[in-house]
Amino acid sequence: MNRYRGRTLTLELVMIAVGLVFAFPVYVLVNLAIRQPSDTSSPIAPTTSPTFDNFTQAWEQGALGGALANSVLVTVGSVVVILAVSALAAYPLARIAARWSRWTFLLIMLGLVLPFQLAALPLYQTMRDLGLLGTPWALILFYSGLQVPFTTFLYVGFLRAVPRDFEDAALIDGCTTLQGFRYVVLPMLKPVTVTALVLNAVAVWNDFFTPLLYLSGGAQQTLPVAIAGFVGQYVSDWNLIFAALVISIVPILVVYFALQRSIINGFAGGLKG
């Protein structure tokens, strides 16, 4: 029988303190988002007269509807390409023990070491020559190339811990290699797929520099760039900024909480493997 000891109490208090530290910025964000513009009290002080007009004004003034649609398009398109390419690339890299497989894997892993800033100018010129500047397709191509090495690394690590018995049985029954991957291996990759989906979606959704660079001067902006438009040289309406930030956070939080159990299983499976 486990007893409730002083050490357990100490750990609980530490966990509560850490939770409060992480919750404090969220409290300030929501507190200022629902505050009247005329209220000049401390950001920490609870808002006594909350209002939701800030969300309406932020949505209309910042054209957040179009920006939200562009962010969804870029995020969904990028994540689909990243997961498809990474899963198909990781399968032979994890299953084939030839020398070329090891060297190819190391070559792909160079994408984790080399900073993308080194290729920022050549990539910009390439997108310009292709006529993709100012369109979401430039961002989808960029994020796909940027995130595939990391996602392939996740898939290869997970596949190496998955036994080959089921796919060998499928091959004996007459399945091709691609069919064995599609119907046998891919369902077993659900935990790492969901984990990679969320990690890549958060990275793409929150990125500011790349949309600012490739969509600069165009009408198709993503949410981070649209929110930055509220910050002026002389005047900044912080209530609208915080309201817009809340709007931008809600979609990615909904996705995270909907897939929370699968994400935890993915991390636990990776640690176990």
mmCIF file of C-alpha atoms in Angstrom:
data_model
loop_
_atom_site.group_PDB
_atom_site.id
_atom_site.type_symbol
_atom_site.label_atom_id
_atom_site.label_comp_id
_atom_site.label_asym_id
_atom_site.label_seq_id
_atom_site.Cartn_x
_atom_site.Cartn_y
_atom_site.Cartn_z
ATOM 1 C CA MET A 1 0.000 0.000 0.000
ATOM 2 C CA ASN A 2 1.414 3.371 -1.044
ATOM 3 C CA ARG A 3 1.518 6.080 1.578
ATOM 4 C CA TYR A 4 1.122 9.778 1.019
ATOM 5 C CA ARG A 5 4.513 11.093 2.100
ATOM 6 C CA GLY A 6 6.193 14.451 2.341
ATOM 7 C CA ARG A 7 8.063 13.805 -0.893
ATOM 8 C CA THR A 8 4.779 13.300 -2.738
ATOM 9 C CA LEU A 9 3.437 16.569 -1.362
ATOM 10 C CA THR A 10 6.602 18.372 -2.435
ATOM 11 C CA LEU A 11 6.354 16.969 -5.963
ATOM 12 C CA GLU A 12 2.709 17.992 -6.208
ATOM 13 C CA LEU A 13 3.504 21.531 -5.068
ATOM 14 C CA VAL A 14 6.325 21.773 -7.605
ATOM 15 C CA MET A 15 4.030 20.555 -10.382
ATOM 16 C CA ILE A 16 1.362 23.068 -9.385
ATOM 17 C CA ALA A 17 3.951 25.861 -9.370
ATOM 18 C CA VAL A 18 5.206 24.863 -12.825
ATOM 19 C CA GLY A 19 1.620 24.720 -14.083
ATOM 20 C CA LEU A 20 0.959 28.234 -12.781
ATOM 21 C CA VAL A 21 4.097 29.538 -14.469
ATOM 22 C CA PHE A 22 2.929 28.189 -17.827
ATOM 23 C CA ALA A 23 -0.667 29.317 -17.270
ATOM 24 C CA PHE A 24 0.263 32.891 -16.332
ATOM 25 C CA PRO A 25 1.012 34.128 -19.907
ATOM 26 C CA VAL A 26 -2.249 32.561 -21.112
ATOM 27 C CA TYR A 27 -4.134 34.373 -18.362
ATOM 28 C CA VAL A 28 -2.570 37.720 -19.343
ATOM 29 C CA LEU A 29 -3.330 37.047 -23.026
ATOM 30 C CA VAL A 30 -7.022 36.307 -22.460
ATOM 31 C CA ASN A 31 -7.335 39.016 -19.800
ATOM 32 C CA LEU A 32 -6.145 41.734 -22.193
ATOM 33 C CA ALA A 33 -8.094 40.308 -25.131
ATOM 34 C CA ILE A 34 -11.430 40.862 -23.348
ATOM 35 C CA ARG A 35 -10.500 44.214 -21.761
ATOM 36 C CA GLN A 36 -11.997 47.563 -22.730
ATOM 37 C CA PRO A 37 -9.498 49.800 -24.621
ATOM 38 C CA SER A 38 -10.156 52.543 -22.071
ATOM 39 C CA ASP A 39 -9.095 50.300 -19.191
ATOM 40 C CA THR A 40 -5.494 51.221 -18.309
ATOM 41 C CA SER A 41 -5.143 49.081 -15.210
ATOM 42 C CA SER A 42 -2.369 46.545 -14.717
ATOM 43 C CA PRO A 43 -2.374 43.594 -17.161
ATOM 44 C CA ILE A 44 -2.328 41.283 -14.156
ATOM 45 C CA ALA A 45 -5.462 42.785 -12.608
ATOM 46 C CA PRO A 46 -8.621 40.864 -13.575
ATOM 47 C CA THR A 47 -10.837 42.635 -16.079
ATOM 48 C CA THR A 48 -13.963 43.925 -14.371
ATOM 49 C CA SER A 49 -15.945 44.793 -17.525
ATOM 50 C CA PRO A 50 -15.126 42.165 -20.149
ATOM 51 C CA THR A 51 -16.088 42.732 -23.772
ATOM 52 C CA PHE A 52 -15.949 40.616 -26.907
ATOM 53 C CA ASP A 53 -15.956 43.573 -29.275
ATOM 54 C CA ASN A 54 -12.172 43.297 -29.552
ATOM 55 C CA PHE A 55 -12.553 39.965 -31.346
ATOM 56 C CA THR A 56 -15.076 41.400 -33.806
ATOM 57 C CA GLN A 57 -12.943 44.451 -34.546
ATOM 58 C CA ALA A 58 -9.777 42.377 -34.893
ATOM 59 C CA TRP A 59 -11.536 40.004 -37.292
ATOM 60 C CA GLU A 60 -12.819 42.837 -39.466
ATOM 61 C CA GLN A 61 -9.898 45.284 -39.348
ATOM 62 C CA GLY A 62 -7.203 42.649 -39.804
ATOM 63 C CA ALA A 63 -9.078 40.661 -42.489
ATOM 64 C CA LEU A 64 -8.453 37.598 -40.371
ATOM 65 C CA GLY A 65 -10.987 35.514 -42.284
ATOM 66 C CA GLY A 66 -8.852 35.423 -45.422
ATOM 67 C CA ALA A 67 -5.667 35.065 -43.383
ATOM 68 C CA LEU A 68 -7.178 32.120 -41.505
ATOM 69 C CA ALA A 69 -8.111 30.418 -44.781
ATOM 70 C CA ASN A 70 -4.585 30.925 -46.120
ATOM 71 C CA SER A 71 -3.035 29.542 -42.928
ATOM 72 C CA VAL A 72 -5.285 26.470 -43.102
ATOM 73 C CA LEU A 73 -4.414 25.926 -46.772
ATOM 74 C CA VAL A 74 -0.668 26.261 -46.185
ATOM 75 C CA THR A 75 -0.684 24.126 -43.041
ATOM 76 C CA VAL A 76 -2.851 21.309 -44.419
ATOM 77 C CA GLY A 77 -1.062 21.235 -47.772
ATOM 78 C CA SER A 78 2.385 21.250 -46.194
ATOM 79 C CA VAL A 79 1.572 18.590 -43.597
ATOM 80 C CA VAL A 80 0.022 16.243 -46.181
ATOM 81 C CA VAL A 81 3.084 16.486 -48.433
ATOM 82 C CA ILE A 82 5.496 16.147 -45.500
ATOM 83 C CA LEU A 83 3.827 13.040 -44.079
ATOM 84 C CA ALA A 84 3.406 11.321 -47.451
ATOM 85 C CA VAL A 85 6.984 11.920 -48.621
ATOM 86 C CA SER A 86 8.545 11.154 -45.235
ATOM 87 C CA ALA A 87 6.637 7.902 -44.684
ATOM 88 C CA LEU A 88 7.414 6.609 -48.182
ATOM 89 C CA ALA A 89 11.072 7.599 -47.859
ATOM 90 C CA ALA A 90 11.492 6.159 -44.353
ATOM 91 C CA TYR A 91 10.128 2.698 -45.217
ATOM 92 C CA PRO A 92 12.969 1.554 -47.496
ATOM 93 C CA LEU A 93 15.544 3.402 -45.400
ATOM 94 C CA ALA A 94 14.463 1.470 -42.298
ATOM 95 C CA ARG A 95 13.952 -1.914 -43.960
ATOM 96 C CA ILE A 96 16.880 -2.116 -46.398
ATOM 97 C CA ALA A 97 20.272 -2.675 -44.799
ATOM 98 C CA ALA A 98 22.345 -1.879 -47.896
ATOM 99 C CA ARG A 99 25.159 0.655 -47.852
ATOM 100 C CA TRP A 100 23.299 3.066 -50.118
ATOM 101 C CA SER A 101 20.410 3.107 -47.646
ATOM 102 C CA ARG A 102 22.638 4.200 -44.783
ATOM 103 C CA TRP A 103 24.325 6.891 -46.870
ATOM 104 C CA THR A 104 20.975 8.162 -48.154
ATOM 105 C CA PHE A 105 19.680 8.398 -44.601
ATOM 106 C CA LEU A 106 22.754 10.380 -43.530
ATOM 107 C CA LEU A 107 22.330 12.657 -46.530
ATOM 108 C CA ILE A 108 18.724 13.373 -45.568
ATOM 109 C CA MET A 109 19.802 14.011 -41.976
ATOM 110 C CA LEU A 110 22.013 16.847 -43.225
ATOM 111 C CA GLY A 111 18.777 18.793 -43.491
ATOM 112 C CA LEU A 112 18.640 18.789 -39.681
ATOM 113 C CA VAL A 113 22.113 20.286 -39.390
ATOM 114 C CA LEU A 114 22.256 22.907 -42.119
ATOM 115 C CA PRO A 115 20.309 26.094 -41.238
ATOM 116 C CA PHE A 116 17.745 27.076 -43.830
ATOM 117 C CA GLN A 117 18.947 30.696 -43.671
ATOM 118 C CA LEU A 118 21.933 29.645 -45.808
ATOM 119 C CA ALA A 119 19.580 28.960 -48.701
ATOM 120 C CA ALA A 120 17.132 31.801 -48.066
ATOM 121 C CA LEU A 121 18.338 33.962 -50.968
ATOM 122 C CA PRO A 122 18.674 31.151 -53.565
ATOM 123 C CA LEU A 123 15.259 29.781 -52.579
ATOM 124 C CA TYR A 124 13.717 33.235 -52.903
ATOM 125 C CA GLN A 125 15.201 33.625 -56.377
ATOM 126 C CA THR A 126 13.962 30.170 -57.348
ATOM 127 C CA MET A 127 10.432 30.940 -56.176
ATOM 128 C CA ARG A 128 10.557 34.207 -58.090
ATOM 129 C CA ASP A 129 11.684 32.472 -61.292
ATOM 130 C CA LEU A 130 8.879 29.919 -60.887
ATOM 131 C CA GLY A 131 6.330 32.703 -60.474
ATOM 132 C CA LEU A 132 5.240 31.439 -57.046
ATOM 133 C CA LEU A 133 5.987 34.534 -54.973
ATOM 134 C CA GLY A 134 2.876 35.915 -53.319
ATOM 135 C CA THR A 135 1.074 32.540 -53.440
ATOM 136 C CA PRO A 136 0.595 29.871 -50.750
ATOM 137 C CA TRP A 137 2.231 27.267 -53.003
ATOM 138 C CA ALA A 138 5.636 28.827 -52.377
ATOM 139 C CA LEU A 139 5.175 28.237 -48.647
ATOM 140 C CA ILE A 140 3.976 24.662 -49.167
ATOM 141 C CA LEU A 141 7.084 23.826 -51.205
ATOM 142 C CA PHE A 142 9.353 25.541 -48.694
ATOM 143 C CA TYR A 143 7.894 23.851 -45.596
ATOM 144 C CA SER A 144 7.838 20.474 -47.326
ATOM 145 C CA GLY A 145 11.551 20.641 -48.042
ATOM 146 C CA LEU A 146 12.338 22.034 -44.609
ATOM 147 C CA GLN A 147 10.397 19.534 -42.478
ATOM 148 C CA VAL A 148 10.861 16.287 -44.432
ATOM 149 C CA PRO A 149 14.302 15.464 -42.881
ATOM 150 C CA PHE A 150 13.008 15.749 -39.306
ATOM 151 C CA THR A 151 9.827 13.807 -40.060
ATOM 152 C CA THR A 152 11.774 11.101 -41.906
ATOM 153 C CA PHE A 153 14.006 10.783 -38.848
ATOM 154 C CA LEU A 154 10.912 10.178 -36.690
ATOM 155 C CA TYR A 155 9.495 7.580 -39.063
ATOM 156 C CA VAL A 156 12.790 5.694 -39.452
ATOM 157 C CA GLY A 157 13.268 5.493 -35.682
ATOM 158 C CA PHE A 158 9.735 4.191 -35.224
ATOM 159 C CA LEU A 159 9.908 1.706 -38.127
ATOM 160 C CA ARG A 160 13.106 0.159 -36.822
ATOM 161 C CA ALA A 161 11.235 -0.800 -33.650
ATOM 162 C CA VAL A 162 8.285 -2.321 -35.577
ATOM 163 C CA PRO A 163 8.639 -6.105 -36.209
ATOM 164 C CA ARG A 164 8.616 -7.280 -39.823
ATOM 165 C CA ASP A 165 6.479 -10.375 -39.190
ATOM 166 C CA PHE A 166 3.178 -8.869 -40.335
ATOM 167 C CA GLU A 167 4.490 -7.398 -43.581
ATOM 168 C CA ASP A 168 6.427 -10.603 -44.345
ATOM 169 C CA ALA A 169 3.192 -12.532 -43.933
ATOM 170 C CA ALA A 170 1.450 -10.078 -46.289
ATOM 171 C CA LEU A 171 4.199 -10.550 -48.906
ATOM 172 C CA ILE A 172 3.844 -14.333 -48.644
ATOM 173 C CA ASP A 173 0.078 -13.970 -49.200
ATOM 174 C CA GLY A 174 0.737 -12.172 -52.489
ATOM 175 C CA CYS A 175 0.857 -8.481 -51.578
ATOM 176 C CA THR A 176 3.359 -6.258 -53.319
ATOM 177 C CA THR A 177 5.801 -4.193 -51.272
ATOM 178 C CA LEU A 178 3.684 -1.080 -51.759
ATOM 179 C CA GLN A 179 0.498 -2.920 -50.799
ATOM 180 C CA GLY A 180 2.198 -4.325 -47.698
ATOM 181 C CA PHE A 181 3.203 -0.822 -46.703
ATOM 182 C CA ARG A 182 -0.250 0.608 -47.426
ATOM 183 C CA TYR A 183 -2.373 -2.013 -45.691
ATOM 184 C CA VAL A 184 -0.061 -3.424 -43.012
ATOM 185 C CA VAL A 185 2.726 -1.018 -42.071
ATOM 186 C CA LEU A 186 0.959 2.323 -42.423
ATOM 187 C CA PRO A 187 -1.818 1.532 -39.874
ATOM 188 C CA MET A 188 0.883 0.613 -37.341
ATOM 189 C CA LEU A 189 2.489 4.031 -37.901
ATOM 190 C CA LYS A 190 -0.564 5.912 -36.583
ATOM 191 C CA PRO A 191 1.076 7.032 -33.281
ATOM 192 C CA VAL A 192 4.168 8.526 -34.911
ATOM 193 C CA THR A 193 2.072 9.912 -37.780
ATOM 194 C CA VAL A 194 -0.170 11.839 -35.385
ATOM 195 C CA THR A 195 2.865 13.069 -33.457
ATOM 196 C CA ALA A 196 4.568 14.261 -36.656
ATOM 197 C CA LEU A 197 1.303 15.825 -37.830
ATOM 198 C CA VAL A 198 0.938 17.965 -34.725
ATOM 199 C CA LEU A 199 4.610 18.962 -34.517
ATOM 200 C CA ASN A 200 4.705 20.016 -38.167
ATOM 201 C CA ALA A 201 1.318 21.733 -38.009
ATOM 202 C CA VAL A 202 2.380 23.851 -35.035
ATOM 203 C CA ALA A 203 5.686 24.776 -36.719
ATOM 204 C CA VAL A 204 4.001 25.788 -39.980
ATOM 205 C CA TRP A 205 1.036 27.534 -38.349
ATOM 206 C CA ASN A 206 3.146 29.741 -36.084
ATOM 207 C CA ASP A 207 5.888 30.654 -38.560
ATOM 208 C CA PHE A 208 6.191 34.365 -39.236
ATOM 209 C CA PHE A 209 9.427 34.980 -41.141
ATOM 210 C CA THR A 210 8.787 32.740 -44.155
ATOM 211 C CA PRO A 211 5.266 34.040 -44.977
ATOM 212 C CA LEU A 212 6.552 37.587 -44.513
ATOM 213 C CA LEU A 213 9.346 36.880 -47.005
ATOM 214 C CA TYR A 214 7.444 34.958 -49.684
ATOM 215 C CA LEU A 215 4.067 36.686 -49.406
ATOM 216 C CA SER A 216 5.392 40.212 -48.915
ATOM 217 C CA GLY A 217 3.365 42.733 -50.866
ATOM 218 C CA GLY A 218 0.653 40.218 -51.729
ATOM 219 C CA ALA A 219 -2.935 40.044 -50.575
ATOM 220 C CA GLN A 220 -2.683 36.422 -49.398
ATOM 221 C CA GLN A 221 -1.268 36.697 -45.891
ATOM 222 C CA THR A 222 -1.191 34.122 -43.123
ATOM 223 C CA LEU A 223 -2.405 34.789 -39.589
ATOM 224 C CA PRO A 224 0.970 35.706 -37.993
ATOM 225 C CA VAL A 225 1.665 38.270 -40.728
ATOM 226 C CA ALA A 226 -1.872 39.661 -40.543
ATOM 227 C CA ILE A 227 -1.601 40.048 -36.767
ATOM 228 C CA ALA A 228 1.718 41.866 -37.141
ATOM 229 C CA GLY A 229 -0.154 44.451 -39.196
ATOM 230 C CA PHE A 230 -1.825 45.688 -36.004
ATOM 231 C CA VAL A 231 1.544 46.902 -34.710
ATOM 232 C CA GLY A 232 2.265 50.357 -36.125
ATOM 233 C CA GLN A 233 5.215 52.687 -35.823
ATOM 234 C CA TYR A 234 3.367 55.147 -33.616
ATOM 235 C CA VAL A 235 0.158 53.440 -32.444
ATOM 236 C CA SER A 236 -0.454 49.834 -31.395
ATOM 237 C CA ASP A 237 -3.875 48.650 -30.260
ATOM 238 C CA TRP A 238 -2.801 45.892 -27.894
ATOM 239 C CA ASN A 239 -6.323 44.800 -27.063
ATOM 240 C CA LEU A 240 -6.965 43.965 -30.722
ATOM 241 C CA ILE A 241 -3.554 42.317 -30.998
ATOM 242 C CA PHE A 242 -4.238 40.016 -28.061
ATOM 243 C CA ALA A 243 -7.739 39.264 -29.357
ATOM 244 C CA ALA A 244 -6.272 38.338 -32.746
ATOM 245 C CA LEU A 245 -3.702 36.129 -31.021
ATOM 246 C CA VAL A 246 -6.475 34.258 -29.216
ATOM 247 C CA ILE A 247 -8.241 33.736 -32.547
ATOM 248 C CA SER A 248 -5.049 32.352 -34.084
ATOM 249 C CA ILE A 249 -4.378 30.017 -31.154
ATOM 250 C CA VAL A 250 -7.824 28.389 -30.989
ATOM 251 C CA PRO A 251 -7.637 26.265 -34.207
ATOM 252 C CA ILE A 252 -4.283 24.672 -33.380
ATOM 253 C CA LEU A 253 -5.397 24.026 -29.793
ATOM 254 C CA VAL A 254 -8.526 22.267 -31.044
ATOM 255 C CA VAL A 255 -6.383 19.990 -33.222
ATOM 256 C CA TYR A 256 -3.987 19.286 -30.361
ATOM 257 C CA PHE A 257 -6.676 18.386 -27.821
ATOM 258 C CA ALA A 258 -8.528 16.256 -30.378
ATOM 259 C CA LEU A 259 -5.372 14.215 -30.996
ATOM 260 C CA GLN A 260 -3.919 14.425 -27.496
ATOM 261 C CA ARG A 261 -4.223 10.714 -26.673
ATOM 262 C CA SER A 262 -2.599 9.658 -29.933
ATOM 263 C CA ILE A 263 0.218 12.155 -29.398
ATOM 264 C CA ILE A 264 0.968 10.740 -25.953
ATOM 265 C CA ASN A 265 0.879 7.196 -27.320
ATOM 266 C CA GLY A 266 3.282 8.230 -30.066
ATOM 267 C CA PHE A 267 5.805 9.671 -27.625
ATOM 268 C CA ALA A 268 5.397 6.703 -25.275
ATOM 269 C CA GLY A 269 5.879 4.252 -28.142
ATOM 270 C CA GLY A 270 9.015 6.059 -29.250
ATOM 271 C CA LEU A 271 10.467 6.024 -25.746
ATOM 272 C CA LYS A 272 9.633 2.351 -25.334
ATOM 273 C CA GLY A 273 11.217 1.493 -28.646
#
